[in-house]
mmCIF file of C-alpha atoms in Angstrom:
data_model
loop_
_atom_site.group_PDB
_atom_site.id
_atom_site.type_symbol
_atom_site.label_atom_id
_atom_site.label_comp_id
_atom_site.label_asym_id
_atom_site.label_seq_id
_atom_site.Cartn_x
_atom_site.Cartn_y
_atom_site.Cartn_z
ATOM 1 C CA MET A 1 108.651 144.639 161.066
ATOM 2 C CA ALA A 2 105.105 142.625 162.129
ATOM 3 C CA VAL A 3 103.121 141.268 158.955
ATOM 4 C CA SER A 4 100.150 143.019 160.988
ATOM 5 C CA ALA A 5 102.289 146.420 160.617
ATOM 6 C CA ILE A 6 103.496 145.333 157.045
ATOM 7 C CA GLY A 7 99.165 144.700 156.327
ATOM 8 C CA ALA A 8 98.300 148.555 157.931
ATOM 9 C CA GLN A 9 101.362 150.361 155.963
ATOM 10 C CA HIS A 10 99.597 148.340 152.566
ATOM 11 C CA GLU A 11 96.522 149.782 153.103
ATOM 12 C CA ARG A 12 97.797 153.029 153.887
ATOM 13 C CA ALA A 13 98.939 152.938 150.214
ATOM 14 C CA ARG A 14 96.905 151.211 149.042
ATOM 15 C CA ALA A 15 94.011 154.181 150.063
ATOM 16 C CA LEU A 16 96.235 156.548 148.364
ATOM 17 C CA VAL A 17 96.586 155.033 145.511
ATOM 18 C CA LEU A 18 93.092 154.887 145.203
ATOM 19 C CA ARG A 19 92.762 158.563 145.739
ATOM 20 C CA PHE A 20 95.512 160.277 143.881
ATOM 21 C CA GLY A 21 97.006 157.261 141.925
ATOM 22 C CA TRP A 22 97.449 159.623 138.039
ATOM 23 C CA ASN A 23 100.580 157.491 137.670
ATOM 24 C CA ALA A 24 100.441 154.451 134.656
ATOM 25 C CA THR A 25 102.108 152.568 136.902
ATOM 26 C CA ALA A 26 100.847 154.452 140.808
ATOM 27 C CA TYR A 27 98.937 150.995 141.645
ATOM 28 C CA GLN A 28 102.138 148.748 140.904
ATOM 29 C CA ILE A 29 104.019 150.299 143.821
ATOM 30 C CA LEU A 30 101.594 147.708 146.120
ATOM 31 C CA ASN A 31 103.978 144.640 144.601
ATOM 32 C CA PRO A 32 105.650 142.300 146.387
ATOM 33 C CA GLY A 33 109.105 143.226 147.443
ATOM 34 C CA ILE A 34 108.298 147.415 146.923
ATOM 35 C CA GLU A 35 109.231 149.255 150.343
ATOM 36 C CA LEU A 36 106.927 152.174 151.488
ATOM 37 C CA TRP A 37 107.554 155.955 152.416
ATOM 38 C CA PHE A 38 104.343 158.152 154.291
ATOM 39 C CA SER A 39 105.169 162.144 153.360
ATOM 40 C CA SER A 40 104.491 163.556 157.354
ATOM 41 C CA ALA A 41 101.430 164.163 156.447
ATOM 42 C CA GLY A 42 100.693 161.400 155.889
ATOM 43 C CA ASP A 43 99.313 162.714 152.197
ATOM 44 C CA GLY A 44 101.555 161.200 149.951
ATOM 45 C CA VAL A 45 103.457 157.814 149.181
ATOM 46 C CA VAL A 46 106.413 156.247 147.070
ATOM 47 C CA GLY A 47 107.652 153.266 146.035
ATOM 48 C CA PHE A 48 110.570 151.602 145.810
ATOM 49 C CA VAL A 49 113.588 149.566 146.003
ATOM 50 C CA ARG A 50 116.657 150.465 146.805
ATOM 51 C CA HIS A 51 120.528 148.789 145.380
ATOM 52 C CA GLY A 52 123.595 150.666 145.550
ATOM 53 C CA GLY A 53 122.575 153.103 147.759
ATOM 54 C CA VAL A 54 120.257 155.041 145.072
ATOM 55 C CA VAL A 55 116.432 154.400 145.712
ATOM 56 C CA VAL A 56 114.683 153.627 143.380
ATOM 57 C CA VAL A 57 111.170 155.610 143.083
ATOM 58 C CA GLY A 58 108.658 153.422 140.707
ATOM 59 C CA GLY A 59 107.451 156.227 138.862
ATOM 60 C CA ALA A 60 106.232 159.587 141.078
ATOM 61 C CA PRO A 61 104.937 159.987 144.553
ATOM 62 C CA VAL A 62 101.269 159.103 144.625
ATOM 63 C CA CYS A 63 99.692 162.366 145.713
ATOM 64 C CA ASP A 64 97.174 165.587 145.810
ATOM 65 C CA ARG A 65 98.908 167.219 142.378
ATOM 66 C CA SER A 66 99.599 170.427 144.786
ATOM 67 C CA ARG A 67 101.364 168.533 147.178
ATOM 68 C CA LEU A 68 104.158 167.170 144.387
ATOM 69 C CA ASP A 69 106.620 169.506 145.063
ATOM 70 C CA ALA A 70 106.470 169.450 148.377
ATOM 71 C CA ILE A 71 106.648 165.829 148.939
ATOM 72 C CA ALA A 72 108.814 164.954 146.232
ATOM 73 C CA ALA A 73 111.610 167.522 148.527
ATOM 74 C CA GLU A 74 110.168 165.880 151.348
ATOM 75 C CA PHE A 75 111.493 162.705 149.948
ATOM 76 C CA VAL A 76 114.764 163.289 148.910
ATOM 77 C CA ALA A 77 115.578 165.030 152.414
ATOM 78 C CA ALA A 78 114.474 161.802 154.181
ATOM 79 C CA THR A 79 116.641 159.981 151.698
ATOM 80 C CA HIS A 80 119.547 161.822 151.673
ATOM 81 C CA ALA A 81 119.449 161.634 155.010
ATOM 82 C CA ARG A 82 120.462 157.863 154.725
ATOM 83 C CA GLY A 83 123.433 158.570 152.766
ATOM 84 C CA GLU A 84 121.354 157.944 149.345
ATOM 85 C CA ARG A 85 120.283 159.726 146.466
ATOM 86 C CA VAL A 86 117.149 158.692 144.073
ATOM 87 C CA CYS A 87 116.405 157.966 140.362
ATOM 88 C CA TYR A 88 113.127 157.834 139.770
ATOM 89 C CA PHE A 89 111.324 155.293 137.004
ATOM 90 C CA GLY A 90 108.924 155.780 134.511
ATOM 91 C CA ALA A 91 107.955 158.924 135.500
ATOM 92 C CA GLY A 92 105.375 160.426 133.655
ATOM 93 C CA GLU A 93 104.213 164.208 132.538
ATOM 94 C CA ARG A 94 103.827 165.870 136.327
ATOM 95 C CA LEU A 95 106.962 164.986 137.505
ATOM 96 C CA ASP A 96 109.488 165.572 134.863
ATOM 97 C CA ASP A 97 107.582 169.284 134.726
ATOM 98 C CA ARG A 98 109.357 169.212 138.015
ATOM 99 C CA TYR A 99 112.297 168.216 137.725
ATOM 100 C CA ALA A 100 113.156 169.697 133.652
ATOM 101 C CA HIS A 101 114.720 172.841 134.684
ATOM 102 C CA ASP A 102 116.945 171.667 137.339
ATOM 103 C CA ALA A 103 120.069 172.178 136.580
ATOM 104 C CA ALA A 104 120.798 169.174 140.190
ATOM 105 C CA TRP A 105 119.123 166.764 138.474
ATOM 106 C CA SER A 106 119.151 164.722 134.836
ATOM 107 C CA ARG A 107 117.054 162.368 132.233
ATOM 108 C CA VAL A 108 116.888 160.118 130.025
ATOM 109 C CA LEU A 109 113.817 159.492 127.721
ATOM 110 C CA LEU A 110 113.442 155.864 128.468
ATOM 111 C CA GLY A 111 110.861 155.723 125.814
ATOM 112 C CA ALA A 112 107.068 156.531 124.702
ATOM 113 C CA GLN A 113 103.577 154.495 126.612
ATOM 114 C CA PRO A 114 100.033 154.608 124.244
ATOM 115 C CA VAL A 115 96.860 156.510 125.154
ATOM 116 C CA TRP A 116 93.903 155.386 124.555
ATOM 117 C CA ASP A 117 89.926 156.765 124.807
ATOM 118 C CA PRO A 118 88.061 153.282 125.510
ATOM 119 C CA HIS A 119 85.160 154.972 124.211
ATOM 120 C CA ASP A 120 86.826 155.689 121.445
ATOM 121 C CA TRP A 121 88.221 152.420 121.098
ATOM 122 C CA SER A 122 85.634 150.189 118.617
ATOM 123 C CA THR A 123 86.308 153.083 115.986
ATOM 124 C CA ARG A 124 89.839 153.116 115.472
ATOM 125 C CA ILE A 125 90.132 149.293 115.739
ATOM 126 C CA ALA A 126 87.463 149.322 112.835
ATOM 127 C CA LYS A 127 89.720 150.972 110.464
ATOM 128 C CA ARG A 128 92.542 148.107 111.146
ATOM 129 C CA LYS A 129 92.143 145.092 109.015
ATOM 130 C CA SER A 130 95.053 143.739 110.043
ATOM 131 C CA VAL A 131 93.707 143.385 114.188
ATOM 132 C CA ARG A 132 90.186 142.227 112.909
ATOM 133 C CA ALA A 133 91.692 139.767 111.385
ATOM 134 C CA GLN A 134 93.180 138.336 114.343
ATOM 135 C CA PHE A 135 90.521 138.300 115.936
ATOM 136 C CA ASN A 136 89.074 135.778 114.252
ATOM 137 C CA ARG A 137 91.591 133.932 113.954
ATOM 138 C CA ALA A 138 91.379 133.125 117.679
ATOM 139 C CA ARG A 139 87.733 133.336 117.492
ATOM 140 C CA ASN A 140 87.543 130.786 114.964
ATOM 141 C CA LYS A 141 90.246 128.435 117.400
ATOM 142 C CA GLY A 142 87.361 128.698 119.726
ATOM 143 C CA VAL A 143 88.483 131.292 121.881
ATOM 144 C CA THR A 144 86.557 133.526 124.111
ATOM 145 C CA VAL A 145 86.783 136.273 126.495
ATOM 146 C CA THR A 146 85.174 136.882 130.197
ATOM 147 C CA GLU A 147 85.983 139.087 133.209
ATOM 148 C CA TRP A 148 86.694 136.046 136.525
ATOM 149 C CA PRO A 149 85.465 138.296 139.277
ATOM 150 C CA ALA A 150 88.739 139.103 142.056
ATOM 151 C CA GLU A 151 87.483 136.775 143.810
ATOM 152 C CA LYS A 152 88.113 133.824 141.455
ATOM 153 C CA ALA A 153 91.499 134.562 139.786
ATOM 154 C CA GLU A 154 93.195 134.930 142.685
ATOM 155 C CA ASN A 155 95.981 132.552 143.027
ATOM 156 C CA ASN A 156 93.217 130.303 140.644
ATOM 157 C CA PRO A 157 95.371 126.841 139.876
ATOM 158 C CA ALA A 158 94.772 126.689 135.782
ATOM 159 C CA LEU A 159 95.818 130.590 135.543
ATOM 160 C CA ARG A 160 99.182 130.002 137.322
ATOM 161 C CA GLN A 161 99.689 127.338 135.462
ATOM 162 C CA VAL A 162 99.434 129.028 132.304
ATOM 163 C CA LEU A 163 101.683 132.159 133.738
ATOM 164 C CA SER A 164 104.391 129.411 134.470
ATOM 165 C CA GLN A 165 103.968 128.668 130.743
ATOM 166 C CA TRP A 166 104.629 131.848 129.233
ATOM 167 C CA LEU A 167 107.522 132.799 131.507
ATOM 168 C CA GLU A 168 109.163 129.283 130.010
ATOM 169 C CA THR A 169 108.747 131.691 127.435
ATOM 170 C CA ARG A 170 111.016 133.752 128.218
ATOM 171 C CA ASN A 171 114.316 134.766 127.010
ATOM 172 C CA LEU A 172 114.946 136.847 130.989
ATOM 173 C CA PRO A 173 114.759 135.256 134.174
ATOM 174 C CA PRO A 174 111.600 136.723 135.853
ATOM 175 C CA LEU A 175 111.830 140.272 136.715
ATOM 176 C CA HIS A 176 110.273 142.444 139.797
ATOM 177 C CA PHE A 177 109.507 145.824 140.546
ATOM 178 C CA MET A 178 107.686 147.757 137.562
ATOM 179 C CA VAL A 179 106.836 144.308 135.615
ATOM 180 C CA GLU A 180 106.787 141.639 138.293
ATOM 181 C CA PRO A 181 104.552 139.078 137.216
ATOM 182 C CA GLU A 182 102.973 138.033 140.406
ATOM 183 C CA THR A 183 99.722 139.622 140.486
ATOM 184 C CA LEU A 184 97.758 136.662 140.945
ATOM 185 C CA SER A 185 97.611 136.244 144.569
ATOM 186 C CA HIS A 186 96.693 140.090 145.223
ATOM 187 C CA VAL A 187 93.772 140.319 142.438
ATOM 188 C CA ARG A 188 91.715 142.057 144.947
ATOM 189 C CA ASP A 189 91.140 146.061 142.872
ATOM 190 C CA ARG A 190 93.208 144.436 139.761
ATOM 191 C CA ARG A 191 90.445 143.044 136.617
ATOM 192 C CA VAL A 192 91.129 139.730 135.075
ATOM 193 C CA TYR A 193 90.235 138.560 131.484
ATOM 194 C CA VAL A 194 90.320 135.126 131.225
ATOM 195 C CA ALA A 195 90.906 133.864 127.131
ATOM 196 C CA GLU A 196 89.271 129.858 127.521
ATOM 197 C CA ARG A 197 89.185 127.839 124.228
ATOM 198 C CA GLY A 198 86.787 124.864 124.284
ATOM 199 C CA ILE A 199 84.976 123.530 127.312
ATOM 200 C CA GLY A 200 87.338 125.579 130.858
ATOM 201 C CA GLN A 201 90.472 125.139 129.107
ATOM 202 C CA VAL A 202 91.830 128.600 129.894
ATOM 203 C CA VAL A 203 95.003 129.197 127.256
ATOM 204 C CA ALA A 204 95.465 133.260 128.417
ATOM 205 C CA PHE A 205 94.417 136.050 130.303
ATOM 206 C CA THR A 206 95.585 139.699 130.820
ATOM 207 C CA VAL A 207 94.879 141.576 133.883
ATOM 208 C CA LEU A 208 94.473 145.515 134.663
ATOM 209 C CA SER A 209 95.333 148.060 137.677
ATOM 210 C CA PRO A 210 93.875 150.194 137.757
ATOM 211 C CA VAL A 211 94.812 154.225 137.397
ATOM 212 C CA PRO A 212 92.212 156.127 139.568
ATOM 213 C CA GLY A 213 93.875 159.642 138.899
ATOM 214 C CA ARG A 214 93.117 159.288 135.182
ATOM 215 C CA ASN A 215 89.584 157.593 135.499
ATOM 216 C CA GLY A 216 91.326 154.339 133.689
ATOM 217 C CA TRP A 217 93.036 151.105 133.604
ATOM 218 C CA LEU A 218 97.326 149.971 132.883
ATOM 219 C CA ILE A 219 96.725 146.296 130.944
ATOM 220 C CA GLU A 220 99.867 145.254 133.185
ATOM 221 C CA GLN A 221 99.937 141.742 131.601
ATOM 222 C CA ILE A 222 99.188 139.487 128.494
ATOM 223 C CA VAL A 223 100.426 136.484 129.136
ATOM 224 C CA ARG A 224 99.488 133.764 126.843
ATOM 225 C CA GLY A 225 99.927 129.698 127.577
ATOM 226 C CA VAL A 226 101.249 127.800 125.242
ATOM 227 C CA ASN A 227 98.121 126.338 123.692
ATOM 228 C CA ALA A 228 96.947 130.086 123.080
ATOM 229 C CA PRO A 229 95.547 130.288 118.954
ATOM 230 C CA ASN A 230 97.063 133.651 117.138
ATOM 231 C CA GLY A 231 95.048 136.191 118.131
ATOM 232 C CA THR A 232 94.434 135.504 121.614
ATOM 233 C CA ALA A 233 96.534 138.662 122.699
ATOM 234 C CA GLU A 234 94.231 140.656 120.846
ATOM 235 C CA LEU A 235 91.014 139.382 121.603
ATOM 236 C CA LEU A 236 91.996 139.919 125.555
ATOM 237 C CA ILE A 237 92.748 143.217 124.836
ATOM 238 C CA ASP A 238 90.042 143.982 123.001
ATOM 239 C CA ALA A 239 87.608 142.383 125.290
ATOM 240 C CA ALA A 240 89.594 144.486 128.188
ATOM 241 C CA MET A 241 89.098 148.012 126.351
ATOM 242 C CA ARG A 242 85.510 147.737 125.680
ATOM 243 C CA SER A 243 84.970 146.162 128.834
ATOM 244 C CA ILE A 244 85.685 149.441 131.115
ATOM 245 C CA ALA A 245 84.434 151.387 128.385
ATOM 246 C CA ALA A 246 81.058 149.861 129.735
ATOM 247 C CA SER A 247 81.927 151.238 133.005
ATOM 248 C CA GLY A 248 82.832 154.228 132.020
ATOM 249 C CA SER A 249 86.259 154.144 132.012
ATOM 250 C CA THR A 250 88.303 157.412 129.546
ATOM 251 C CA TYR A 251 92.086 156.128 129.864
ATOM 252 C CA ALA A 252 93.291 153.197 128.922
ATOM 253 C CA THR A 253 97.109 152.292 128.472
ATOM 254 C CA LEU A 254 99.506 149.553 127.343
ATOM 255 C CA GLY A 255 102.258 150.528 129.452
ATOM 256 C CA LEU A 256 105.500 151.247 128.778
ATOM 257 C CA SER A 257 107.410 150.345 124.876
ATOM 258 C CA PRO A 258 111.207 150.265 126.243
ATOM 259 C CA LEU A 259 113.319 152.653 123.882
ATOM 260 C CA SER A 260 110.238 154.073 121.783
ATOM 261 C CA GLN A 261 110.573 157.129 120.108
ATOM 262 C CA ARG A 262 106.752 157.541 118.814
ATOM 263 C CA ALA A 263 105.979 160.031 121.389
ATOM 264 C CA GLY A 264 107.762 162.430 119.024
ATOM 265 C CA LEU A 265 110.153 163.648 121.442
ATOM 266 C CA ARG A 266 113.849 163.643 120.412
ATOM 267 C CA GLN A 267 116.169 162.028 122.876
ATOM 268 C CA LEU A 268 117.647 164.383 125.703
ATOM 269 C CA ARG A 269 121.551 165.208 125.838
ATOM 270 C CA GLN A 270 123.669 162.312 126.967
ATOM 271 C CA PRO A 271 126.900 161.451 128.313
ATOM 272 C CA ILE A 272 129.284 159.651 125.577
ATOM 273 C CA TRP A 273 128.426 156.389 128.451
ATOM 274 C CA LEU A 274 124.712 156.342 127.901
ATOM 275 C CA ARG A 275 124.723 156.449 123.971
ATOM 276 C CA PHE A 276 126.754 154.115 124.136
ATOM 277 C CA VAL A 277 124.951 151.836 126.448
ATOM 278 C CA LEU A 278 121.743 152.877 124.326
ATOM 279 C CA ARG A 279 123.003 151.609 120.651
ATOM 280 C CA TRP A 280 124.072 148.408 122.387
ATOM 281 C CA VAL A 281 120.337 147.781 123.139
ATOM 282 C CA ARG A 282 119.388 148.876 120.361
ATOM 283 C CA LEU A 283 121.028 146.356 118.605
ATOM 284 C CA HIS A 284 121.870 143.486 120.850
ATOM 285 C CA GLY A 285 118.773 143.156 123.271
ATOM 286 C CA ALA A 286 116.610 141.406 121.080
ATOM 287 C CA ARG A 287 118.316 138.475 121.605
ATOM 288 C CA PHE A 288 116.792 139.131 124.829
ATOM 289 C CA TYR A 289 114.215 141.327 124.589
ATOM 290 C CA ASN A 290 112.010 142.181 122.145
ATOM 291 C CA PHE A 291 111.465 146.208 122.040
ATOM 292 C CA GLY A 292 110.892 146.634 118.341
ATOM 293 C CA GLY A 293 108.108 143.971 118.292
ATOM 294 C CA LEU A 294 106.763 145.316 121.346
ATOM 295 C CA ASP A 295 106.590 148.801 120.144
ATOM 296 C CA ALA A 296 105.018 147.882 116.965
ATOM 297 C CA PHE A 297 102.366 144.956 118.590
ATOM 298 C CA LYS A 298 101.055 148.659 120.620
ATOM 299 C CA ALA A 299 101.355 150.229 117.632
ATOM 300 C CA LYS A 300 98.760 148.096 115.207
ATOM 301 C CA PHE A 301 96.142 148.821 117.637
ATOM 302 C CA SER A 302 96.253 152.969 116.922
ATOM 303 C CA PRO A 303 96.650 154.968 120.090
ATOM 304 C CA MET A 304 95.533 158.292 120.290
ATOM 305 C CA GLU A 305 98.903 159.290 121.384
ATOM 306 C CA TRP A 306 102.225 158.224 123.080
ATOM 307 C CA GLU A 307 102.982 159.563 126.721
ATOM 308 C CA PRO A 308 107.077 160.033 126.859
ATOM 309 C CA ILE A 309 107.782 158.399 129.668
ATOM 310 C CA TYR A 310 111.596 159.216 131.973
ATOM 311 C CA ALA A 311 114.118 157.974 134.474
ATOM 312 C CA ILE A 312 115.087 160.966 136.268
ATOM 313 C CA ALA A 313 118.481 160.426 138.640
ATOM 314 C CA GLU A 314 120.379 163.424 141.306
ATOM 315 C CA GLY A 315 123.321 164.521 138.620
ATOM 316 C CA SER A 316 123.965 167.508 135.709
ATOM 317 C CA THR A 317 124.870 163.717 134.057
ATOM 318 C CA PHE A 318 122.539 161.249 134.198
ATOM 319 C CA PRO A 319 125.234 159.069 136.515
ATOM 320 C CA PRO A 320 126.607 155.640 136.109
ATOM 321 C CA ARG A 321 125.296 154.105 139.405
ATOM 322 C CA ALA A 322 121.606 155.243 138.757
ATOM 323 C CA LEU A 323 121.726 152.953 135.747
ATOM 324 C CA TYR A 324 123.498 150.006 137.911
ATOM 325 C CA ALA A 325 120.814 150.347 140.604
ATOM 326 C CA ILE A 326 117.423 150.394 137.838
ATOM 327 C CA ALA A 327 119.102 147.050 136.274
ATOM 328 C CA GLY A 328 119.356 145.522 139.990
ATOM 329 C CA ALA A 329 115.693 147.110 140.712
ATOM 330 C CA PHE A 330 114.028 144.684 137.990
ATOM 331 C CA SER A 331 116.881 142.172 138.508
ATOM 332 C CA GLY A 332 116.131 142.015 142.477
ATOM 333 C CA GLY A 333 119.486 141.070 142.316
ATOM 334 C CA ALA A 334 122.946 142.160 141.457
ATOM 335 C CA PRO A 335 122.096 142.442 137.421
ATOM 336 C CA VAL A 336 125.375 140.824 136.827
ATOM 337 C CA ARG A 337 124.247 137.867 137.987
ATOM 338 C CA LEU A 338 120.739 138.128 135.705
ATOM 339 C CA VAL A 339 122.573 138.613 132.292
ATOM 340 C CA LEU A 340 124.964 135.955 132.638
ATOM 341 C CA ARG A 341 121.446 133.630 133.832
ATOM 342 C CA ALA A 342 120.104 135.450 130.338
ATOM 343 C CA LEU A 343 122.668 134.404 128.277
ATOM 344 C CA LEU A 344 122.353 130.967 129.275
ATOM 345 C CA ARG A 345 118.857 130.865 128.529
ATOM 346 C CA ALA A 346 119.393 132.621 125.459
#
């Protein structure tokens, strides 16, 4: 596809996301490497990647709620026409309502995402002495946070240096799909808050993506450089929450906390192989990714609620190839290579 055609397709998808985006991850389908499909009526868009005969969808179809069932059915039919099957990753309540009682589909509870009304943020944080202490640690080290306009943040060398430092500290190689680290080339509708220490030393930043259908924002990235004092991440979140509250937003989330049980739901019935895999990840996955630490970090800000997040795939029981395809979507290639690279880094 020509560059101009790709750009036009991206703009078409962006317009739909800014009009209908309800899933917290809706804006992320505009990230690099994600293919786009449009409904025949032009009123819906799906972002996805292909792996091993499975189409892994980022979140859910982006469309008016009244059209969700019809557009989802049209997308599935188009996928079947290519000889592929569908798996939704990161689906929320609306899509779960669509498939929860359909015997041809199966679901996995991926975890939960914390939610706040930004206008209530200051009241909740006032009750969290330990969090306020983290704010003070950063401030006492001379850290201040300001919002940068998109034209300043986009491809900014200081931000890119901090991003590079942060990626070097990760136990996993860079992942893609719904955790794409490359957002600085596509700031545009996002909001970027930057932590600086002293005179102009950038030490961290956070990127927020719009969730227009809920009048809110996803805190998509929190990136800390090697010179960021303790409490910098907390101070970034605090500044962002207060800022979006001042601009009238009523919804904010820190995104999916994988394997979290804080939504208060029991795990769905799963095949034995999948229960084994999830148990192994809980026991041994911390050497690559600290699921428990991430969950505790998000919980300490006293969310109003935790929303359950699902993977939904074709099949009466969740199929192994759907899980493999999800791993491939995030690794950007063969999951086995990702595991081997992760083992070397660990």
